[in-house]
Short mmCIF file of C-alpha atoms and ligand atoms in Angstrom, two decimals:
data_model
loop_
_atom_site.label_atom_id
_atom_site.label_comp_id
_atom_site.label_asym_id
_atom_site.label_seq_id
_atom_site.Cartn_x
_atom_site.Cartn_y
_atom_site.Cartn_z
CA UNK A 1 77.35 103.31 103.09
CA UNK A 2 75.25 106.28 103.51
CA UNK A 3 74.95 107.97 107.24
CA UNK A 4 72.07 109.45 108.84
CA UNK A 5 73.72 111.92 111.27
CA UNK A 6 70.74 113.98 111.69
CA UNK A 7 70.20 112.97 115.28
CA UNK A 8 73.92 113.13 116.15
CA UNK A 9 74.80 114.97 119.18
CA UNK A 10 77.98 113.92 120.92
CA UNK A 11 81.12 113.47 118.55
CA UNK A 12 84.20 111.77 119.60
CA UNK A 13 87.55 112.69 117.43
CA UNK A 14 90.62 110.72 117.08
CA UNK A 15 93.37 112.06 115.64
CA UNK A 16 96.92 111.36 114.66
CA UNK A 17 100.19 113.01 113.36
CA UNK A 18 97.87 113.36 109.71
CA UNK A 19 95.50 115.87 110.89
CA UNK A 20 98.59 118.08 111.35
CA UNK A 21 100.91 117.28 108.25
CA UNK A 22 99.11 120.16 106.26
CA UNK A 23 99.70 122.82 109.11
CA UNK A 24 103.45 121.65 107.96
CA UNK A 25 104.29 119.46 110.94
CA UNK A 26 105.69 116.19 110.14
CA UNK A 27 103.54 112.54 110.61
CA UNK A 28 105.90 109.90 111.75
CA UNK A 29 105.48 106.94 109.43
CA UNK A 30 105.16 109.20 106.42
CA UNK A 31 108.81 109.45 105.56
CA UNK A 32 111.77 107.65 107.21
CA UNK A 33 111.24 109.18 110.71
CA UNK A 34 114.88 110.05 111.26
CA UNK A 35 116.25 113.06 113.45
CA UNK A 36 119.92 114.10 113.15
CA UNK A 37 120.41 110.39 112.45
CA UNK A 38 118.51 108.85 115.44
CA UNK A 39 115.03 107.06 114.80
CA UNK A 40 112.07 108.44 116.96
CA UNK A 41 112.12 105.31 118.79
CA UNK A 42 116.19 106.35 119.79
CA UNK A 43 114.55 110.16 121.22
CA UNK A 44 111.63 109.33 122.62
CA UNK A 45 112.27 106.68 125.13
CA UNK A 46 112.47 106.93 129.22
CA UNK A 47 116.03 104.91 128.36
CA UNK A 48 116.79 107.57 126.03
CA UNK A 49 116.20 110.44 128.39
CA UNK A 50 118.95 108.78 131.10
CA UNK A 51 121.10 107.72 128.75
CA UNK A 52 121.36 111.34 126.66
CA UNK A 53 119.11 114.19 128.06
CA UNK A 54 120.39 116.46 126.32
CA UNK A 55 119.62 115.11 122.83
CA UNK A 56 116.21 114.56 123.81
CA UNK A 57 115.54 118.08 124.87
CA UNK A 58 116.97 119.56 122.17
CA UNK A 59 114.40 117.29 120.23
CA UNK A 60 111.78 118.62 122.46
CA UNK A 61 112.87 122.10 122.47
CA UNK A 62 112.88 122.30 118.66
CA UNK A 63 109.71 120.58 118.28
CA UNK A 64 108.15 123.57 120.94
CA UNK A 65 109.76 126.03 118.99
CA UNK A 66 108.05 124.89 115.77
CA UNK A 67 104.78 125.15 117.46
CA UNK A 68 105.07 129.09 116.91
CA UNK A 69 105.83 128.30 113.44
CA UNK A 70 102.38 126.59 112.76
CA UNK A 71 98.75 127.54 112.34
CA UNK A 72 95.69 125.26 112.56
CA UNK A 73 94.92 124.03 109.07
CA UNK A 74 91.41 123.88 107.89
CA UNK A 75 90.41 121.05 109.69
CA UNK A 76 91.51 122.04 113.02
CA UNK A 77 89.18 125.01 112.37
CA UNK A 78 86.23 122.72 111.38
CA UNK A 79 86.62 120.87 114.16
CA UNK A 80 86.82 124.05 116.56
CA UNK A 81 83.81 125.95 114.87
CA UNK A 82 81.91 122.37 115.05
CA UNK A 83 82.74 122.97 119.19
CA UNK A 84 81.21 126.41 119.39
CA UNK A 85 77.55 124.75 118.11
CA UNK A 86 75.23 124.46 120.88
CA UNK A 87 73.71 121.36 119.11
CA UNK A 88 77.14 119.61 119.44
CA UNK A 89 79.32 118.40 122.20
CA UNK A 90 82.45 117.88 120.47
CA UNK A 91 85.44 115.91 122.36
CA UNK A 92 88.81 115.72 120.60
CA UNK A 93 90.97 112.75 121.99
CA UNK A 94 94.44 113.02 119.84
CA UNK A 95 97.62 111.67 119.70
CA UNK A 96 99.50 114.32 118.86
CA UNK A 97 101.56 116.53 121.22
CA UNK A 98 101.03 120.01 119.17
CA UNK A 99 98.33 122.40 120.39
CA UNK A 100 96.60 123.33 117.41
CA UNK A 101 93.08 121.70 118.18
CA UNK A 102 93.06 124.27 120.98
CA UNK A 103 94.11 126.70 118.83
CA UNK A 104 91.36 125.91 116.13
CA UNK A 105 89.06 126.33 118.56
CA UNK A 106 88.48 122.87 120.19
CA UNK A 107 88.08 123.71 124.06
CA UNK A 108 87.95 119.50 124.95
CA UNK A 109 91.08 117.69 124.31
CA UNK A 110 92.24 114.99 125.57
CA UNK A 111 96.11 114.81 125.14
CA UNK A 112 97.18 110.93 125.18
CA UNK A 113 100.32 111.26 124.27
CA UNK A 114 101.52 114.04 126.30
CA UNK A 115 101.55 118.04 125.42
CA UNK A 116 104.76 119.86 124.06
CA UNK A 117 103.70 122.94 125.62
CA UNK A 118 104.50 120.87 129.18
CA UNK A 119 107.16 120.11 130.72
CA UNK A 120 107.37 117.76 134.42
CA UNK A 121 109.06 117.83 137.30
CA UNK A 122 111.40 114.93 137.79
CA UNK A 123 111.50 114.31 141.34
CA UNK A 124 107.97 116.06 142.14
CA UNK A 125 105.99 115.30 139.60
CA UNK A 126 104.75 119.00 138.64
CA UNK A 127 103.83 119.78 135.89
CA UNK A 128 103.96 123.20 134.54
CA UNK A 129 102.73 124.95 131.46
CA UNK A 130 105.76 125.94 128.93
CA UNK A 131 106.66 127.75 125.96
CA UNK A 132 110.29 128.05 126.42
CA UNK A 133 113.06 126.46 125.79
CA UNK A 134 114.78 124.05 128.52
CA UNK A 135 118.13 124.83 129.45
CA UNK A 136 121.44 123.03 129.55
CA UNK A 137 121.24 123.46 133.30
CA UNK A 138 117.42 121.50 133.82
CA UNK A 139 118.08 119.09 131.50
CA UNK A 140 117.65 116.14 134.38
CA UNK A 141 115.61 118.24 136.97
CA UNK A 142 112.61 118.86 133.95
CA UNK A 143 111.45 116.77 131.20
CA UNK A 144 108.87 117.45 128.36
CA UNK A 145 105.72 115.99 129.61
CA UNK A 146 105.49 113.82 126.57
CA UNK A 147 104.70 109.90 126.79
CA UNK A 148 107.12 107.98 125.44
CA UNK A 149 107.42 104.39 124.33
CA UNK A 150 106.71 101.91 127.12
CA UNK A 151 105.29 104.34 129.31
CA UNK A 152 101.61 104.57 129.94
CA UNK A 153 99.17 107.03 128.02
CA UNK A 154 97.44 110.10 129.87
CA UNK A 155 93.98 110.78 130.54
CA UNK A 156 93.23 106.83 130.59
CA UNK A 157 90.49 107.32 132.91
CA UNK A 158 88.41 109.55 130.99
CA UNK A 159 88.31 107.78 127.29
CA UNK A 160 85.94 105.14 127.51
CA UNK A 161 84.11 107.57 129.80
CA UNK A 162 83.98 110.33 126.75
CA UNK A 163 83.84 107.11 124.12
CA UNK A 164 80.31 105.53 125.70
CA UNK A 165 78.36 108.65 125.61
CA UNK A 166 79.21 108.92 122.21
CA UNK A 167 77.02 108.91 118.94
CA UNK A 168 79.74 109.09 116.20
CA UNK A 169 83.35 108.16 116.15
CA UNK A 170 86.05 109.67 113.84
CA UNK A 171 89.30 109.04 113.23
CA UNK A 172 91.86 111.54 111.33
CA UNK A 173 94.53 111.05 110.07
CA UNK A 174 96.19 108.22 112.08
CA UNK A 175 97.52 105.23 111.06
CA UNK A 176 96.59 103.03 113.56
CA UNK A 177 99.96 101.48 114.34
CA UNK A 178 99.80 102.66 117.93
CA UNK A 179 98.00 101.21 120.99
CA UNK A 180 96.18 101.54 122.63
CA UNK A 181 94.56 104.58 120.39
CA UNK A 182 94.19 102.34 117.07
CA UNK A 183 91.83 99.83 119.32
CA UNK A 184 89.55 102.87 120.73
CA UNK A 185 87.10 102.07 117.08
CA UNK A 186 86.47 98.93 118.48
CA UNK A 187 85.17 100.26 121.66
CA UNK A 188 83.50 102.64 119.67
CA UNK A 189 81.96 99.44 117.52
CA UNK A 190 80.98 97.26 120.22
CA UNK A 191 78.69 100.03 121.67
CA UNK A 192 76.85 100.32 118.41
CA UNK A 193 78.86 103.40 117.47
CA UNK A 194 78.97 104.83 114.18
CA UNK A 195 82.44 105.01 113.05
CA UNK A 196 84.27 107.03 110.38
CA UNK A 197 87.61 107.08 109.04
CA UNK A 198 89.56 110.02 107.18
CA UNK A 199 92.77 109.44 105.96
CA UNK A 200 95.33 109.76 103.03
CA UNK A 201 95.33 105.96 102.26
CA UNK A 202 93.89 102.96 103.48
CA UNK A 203 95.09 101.80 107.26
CA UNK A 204 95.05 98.40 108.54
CA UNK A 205 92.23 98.91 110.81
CA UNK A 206 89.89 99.90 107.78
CA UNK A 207 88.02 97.07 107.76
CA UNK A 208 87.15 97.93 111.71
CA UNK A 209 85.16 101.14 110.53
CA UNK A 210 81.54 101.53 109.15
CA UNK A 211 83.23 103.83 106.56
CA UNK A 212 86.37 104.95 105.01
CA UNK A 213 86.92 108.28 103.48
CA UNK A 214 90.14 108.98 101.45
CA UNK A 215 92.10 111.98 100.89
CA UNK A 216 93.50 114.79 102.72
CA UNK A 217 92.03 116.00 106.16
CA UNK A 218 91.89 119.04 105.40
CA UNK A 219 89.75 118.72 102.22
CA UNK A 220 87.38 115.66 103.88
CA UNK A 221 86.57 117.06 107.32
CA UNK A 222 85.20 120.28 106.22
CA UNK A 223 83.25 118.25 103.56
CA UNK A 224 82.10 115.99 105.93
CA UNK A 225 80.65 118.42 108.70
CA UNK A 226 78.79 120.63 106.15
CA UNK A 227 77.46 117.70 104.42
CA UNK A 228 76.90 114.79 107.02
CA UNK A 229 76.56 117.36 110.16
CA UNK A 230 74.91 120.02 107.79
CA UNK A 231 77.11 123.01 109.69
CA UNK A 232 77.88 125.74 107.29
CA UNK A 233 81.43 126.29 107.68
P1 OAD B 301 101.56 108.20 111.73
O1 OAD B 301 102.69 109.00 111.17
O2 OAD B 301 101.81 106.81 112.12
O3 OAD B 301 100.36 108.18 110.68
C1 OAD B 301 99.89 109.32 110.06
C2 OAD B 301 98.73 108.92 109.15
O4 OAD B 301 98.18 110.10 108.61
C3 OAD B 301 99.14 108.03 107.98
O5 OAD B 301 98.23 106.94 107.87
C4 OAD B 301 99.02 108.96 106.76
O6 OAD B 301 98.59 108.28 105.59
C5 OAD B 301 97.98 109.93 107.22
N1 OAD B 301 98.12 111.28 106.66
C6 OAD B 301 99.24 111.95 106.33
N2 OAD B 301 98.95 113.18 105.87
C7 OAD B 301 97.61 113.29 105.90
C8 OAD B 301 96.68 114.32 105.55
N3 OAD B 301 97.08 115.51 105.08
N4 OAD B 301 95.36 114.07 105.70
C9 OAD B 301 94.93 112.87 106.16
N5 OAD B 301 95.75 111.87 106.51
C10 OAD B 301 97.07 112.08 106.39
O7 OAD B 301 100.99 109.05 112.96
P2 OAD B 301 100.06 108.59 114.17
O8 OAD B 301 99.08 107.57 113.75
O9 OAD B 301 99.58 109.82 114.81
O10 OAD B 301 103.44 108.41 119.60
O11 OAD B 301 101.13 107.90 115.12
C11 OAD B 301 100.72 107.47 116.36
C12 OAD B 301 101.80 107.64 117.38
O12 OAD B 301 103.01 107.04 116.90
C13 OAD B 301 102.23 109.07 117.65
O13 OAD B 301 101.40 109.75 118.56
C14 OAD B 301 103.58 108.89 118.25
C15 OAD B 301 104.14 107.82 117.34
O14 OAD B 301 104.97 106.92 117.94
C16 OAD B 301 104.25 108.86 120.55
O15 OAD B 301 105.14 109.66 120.34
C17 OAD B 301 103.95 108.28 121.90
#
C-alpha cells in the first residue's frame, strides 16, 4: 500500500521491548524469558513482591542499573529529532519501562507499564524519581513503580485522549501479546487512522494494520521518517 503522509501532523507511537533490543536490552518473548531460573511472570507479579521482595528488587535493581549501561539506538533518536519539528506533534505511548525515548529526545511519553527510574511508596502511595539501588532495609516500605501482571496500566486516562487526535499510528517493535496495548490499532482503525507496523517478523495482529514493515527498528524507522515524513535525519 502506498501512504500519503504529506498532510500528517500528529503521530502516535507504540512501542514494545523491540524498539530497545538493539540498544542491547533484552525483549521478553525473544528468547526463553528466564531470570536466575524464575520466568518473568514468577518476578513481576504483586504475589511475587509479598511472597519474595527481595528477589524482585534485586530484579528491579539490576534492570535500573543496566539503564546506565544503554544508549538510545537509532530509532530512539529518529523518533526524538522527529519531536523537535515544529510541523510535528509527536506522542510516544510505550510499553517499556527503560528511559531511552526520553533520552533520544522524545519529551511526550506515556509510560504504561510503569518507569524503572521510579520507585512507590507502599503505604503512601509516593512516588519518587530514582536512580539508585533499593536497599535490603526498604525492600517492603518501596517498590519499583512498575505494573505488573494483573494490575492495571498507567496513564489510562490520557490514551484514547492522545489516540483520537491522531493522524498516523505506529507500532514498534511489539508483539502484540499484551493488553490492553496490542488492541490500541484498533482504536486507532475505527477512527479512520492510518496505521503502521515495524517489526522483526510478522505479529498476530498484522492483519489489524494498513501496513506491515519488516526488519529491524532501527534500520525501518529512520527509513520511514525520511521517506514517508520526508525529515532529513
Ligand atoms: P515482546 O518481547 O513480547 O515482543 C518484542 C517484539 O519485538 C517481537 O515481536 C520481536 O519480533 C520484535 N523485535 C525484536 N527485536 C527487534 C528489533 N531490533 N526491531 C524490531 N522489532 C524487534 O515485547 P513487548 O511486546 O514489548 O509487560 O511485550 C509487551 C509486554 O509484555 C511488556 O511491556 C511486559 C511484558 O509482559 C510488563 O512487564 C507489564
Amino acid at each position: 500500500m502506498e501512504l500519503d503522509l504529506t498532510k500528517v501532523k500528529n503521530i502516535v507511537f507504540l512501542t514494545g521491548a523491540g524498539v530497545s533490543q538493539e540498544s542491547g536490552i533484552k525483549t521478553f518473548r525473544d528468547q526463553n524469558g528466564l531470570w536466575e531460573n524464575h520466568s518473568i511472570e514468577e518476578v513481576a507479579t504483586p504475589e511475587a513482591y509479598e511472597r519474595d521482595p527481595a528477589l524482585v528488587h534485586r530484579f528491579y535493581n539490576l534492570r535500573r542499573a543496566q539503564l546506565k549501561e544503554v544508549d538510545p539506538n537509532p530509532a530512539h533518536k529518529a523518533i526524538g529529532h522527529l519531536s523537535q519539528y515544529e510541523n510535528f506533534n509527536i506522542s510516544v505511548i510505550t510499553q517499556n519501562v527503560d528511559d531511552l525515548h526520553e533520552r533520544g529526545g522524545v519529551t511526550k511519553v506515556l509510560h504504561m507499564h510503569g518507569e524503572l527510574r521510579k520507585i512507590r511508596h507502599n503505604h503512601t502511595g509516593e512516588i519518587r524519581y530514582f536512580e539508585g539501588q533499593v536497599e535490603e532495609s526498604e525492600f517492603k516500605i518501596w517498590r519499583p513503580d512498575i505494573v505488573w501482571f494483573g494490575e492495571a496500566i498507567k496513564c489510562s486516562e490520557h490514551i484514547p485522549e492522545v489516540i483520537s487526535q491522531a493522524d498516523l499510528y505506529i507500532a514498534v517493535g511489539t508483539s502484540s501479546q499484551v493488553y490492553p496495548a496490542a488492541g490500541l490499532v484498533s482504536m486507532a482503525s475505527a477512527q479512520g487512522i492510518p496505521t503502521v507496523e515495524i517489526n522483526l517478523e510478522r505479529t498476530n495482529m498484522s492483519s489489524s494494520y494498513n501496513t506491515t514493515l519488516l526488519g529491524k527498528a532501527g534500520e525501518i524507522v529512520p527509513e520511514f521518517i525520511e521517506k514517508h515524513l520526508k525529515v532529513k535525519l
